[in-house]
């Protein structure tokens, strides 16, 4: 069994939380200094850096269907079918 601390997913989650925390700090700083003369707001450009890291072609990440019952990114509402099952206990 792999150690959860060293796991890639845990590392990614940790970095994601760090990015969210940094964004909140920047927003709080902008709000706190809104009326300060000469203050210039800051922003966190996470989405732009992520897009650059992904190749910068402007395309969104594709959704993967790991189960045929999953909805696709571009499925229309017509593709959704109700399934009626009688539940017995």
Coordinates of C-alpha atoms in Angstrom, one line a residue, residues 7-70:
X7 CA 0.8 10.0 -3.0
X8 CA 0.4 12.1 -6.2
X9 CA -3.2 12.8 -5.5
X10 CA -2.5 14.0 -2.0
X11 CA 0.2 16.3 -3.3
X12 CA -2.1 17.7 -6.0
X13 CA -4.8 18.3 -3.4
X14 CA -2.3 20.0 -1.1
X15 CA -1.1 22.3 -3.9
X16 CA -4.7 23.1 -4.9
X17 CA -5.5 24.1 -1.3
X18 CA -2.4 26.3 -1.2
X19 CA -3.5 28.0 -4.4
X20 CA -7.0 28.6 -3.0
X21 CA -5.5 29.9 0.2
X22 CA -3.3 32.3 -1.7
X23 CA -6.3 33.5 -3.7
X24 CA -8.3 34.2 -0.6
X25 CA -5.3 36.1 1.0
X26 CA -5.0 38.3 -2.1
X27 CA -8.8 39.0 -2.2
X28 CA -8.8 39.8 1.5
X29 CA -5.8 42.2 1.0
X30 CA -7.6 43.9 -1.8
X31 CA -10.7 44.4 0.3
X32 CA -8.8 45.6 3.3
X33 CA -6.9 48.2 1.3
X34 CA -9.7 49.3 -1.1
X35 CA -9.8 52.8 0.4
X36 CA -6.0 53.2 0.8
X37 CA -4.7 56.0 -1.5
X38 CA -2.4 54.7 -4.2
X39 CA -3.2 51.1 -3.5
X40 CA -3.2 48.8 -6.6
X41 CA -5.1 45.7 -6.4
X42 CA -3.5 42.3 -6.9
X43 CA -4.9 39.1 -8.5
X44 CA -4.0 35.5 -8.6
X45 CA -3.7 34.3 -12.2
X46 CA -4.1 30.6 -11.5
X47 CA -6.3 29.8 -14.5
X48 CA -4.0 31.5 -16.9
X49 CA -1.0 29.6 -15.6
X50 CA -2.9 26.3 -15.8
X51 CA -3.9 27.0 -19.4
X52 CA -0.3 27.7 -20.3
X53 CA 0.8 24.5 -18.6
X54 CA -1.8 22.6 -20.6
X55 CA -0.6 23.9 -23.9
X56 CA -2.4 27.2 -24.1
X57 CA -4.5 26.3 -27.0
X58 CA -7.7 27.7 -25.4
X59 CA -9.4 24.3 -25.3
X60 CA -11.0 23.0 -22.2
X61 CA -9.9 19.7 -20.6
X62 CA -11.9 16.8 -22.0
X63 CA -14.2 14.9 -19.7
X64 CA -13.5 11.2 -19.5
X65 CA -16.4 8.7 -19.4
X66 CA -15.3 5.8 -17.3
X67 CA -18.8 4.4 -17.3
X68 CA -21.3 4.3 -20.1
X69 CA -23.9 5.9 -17.8
X70 CA -21.8 9.0 -17.3

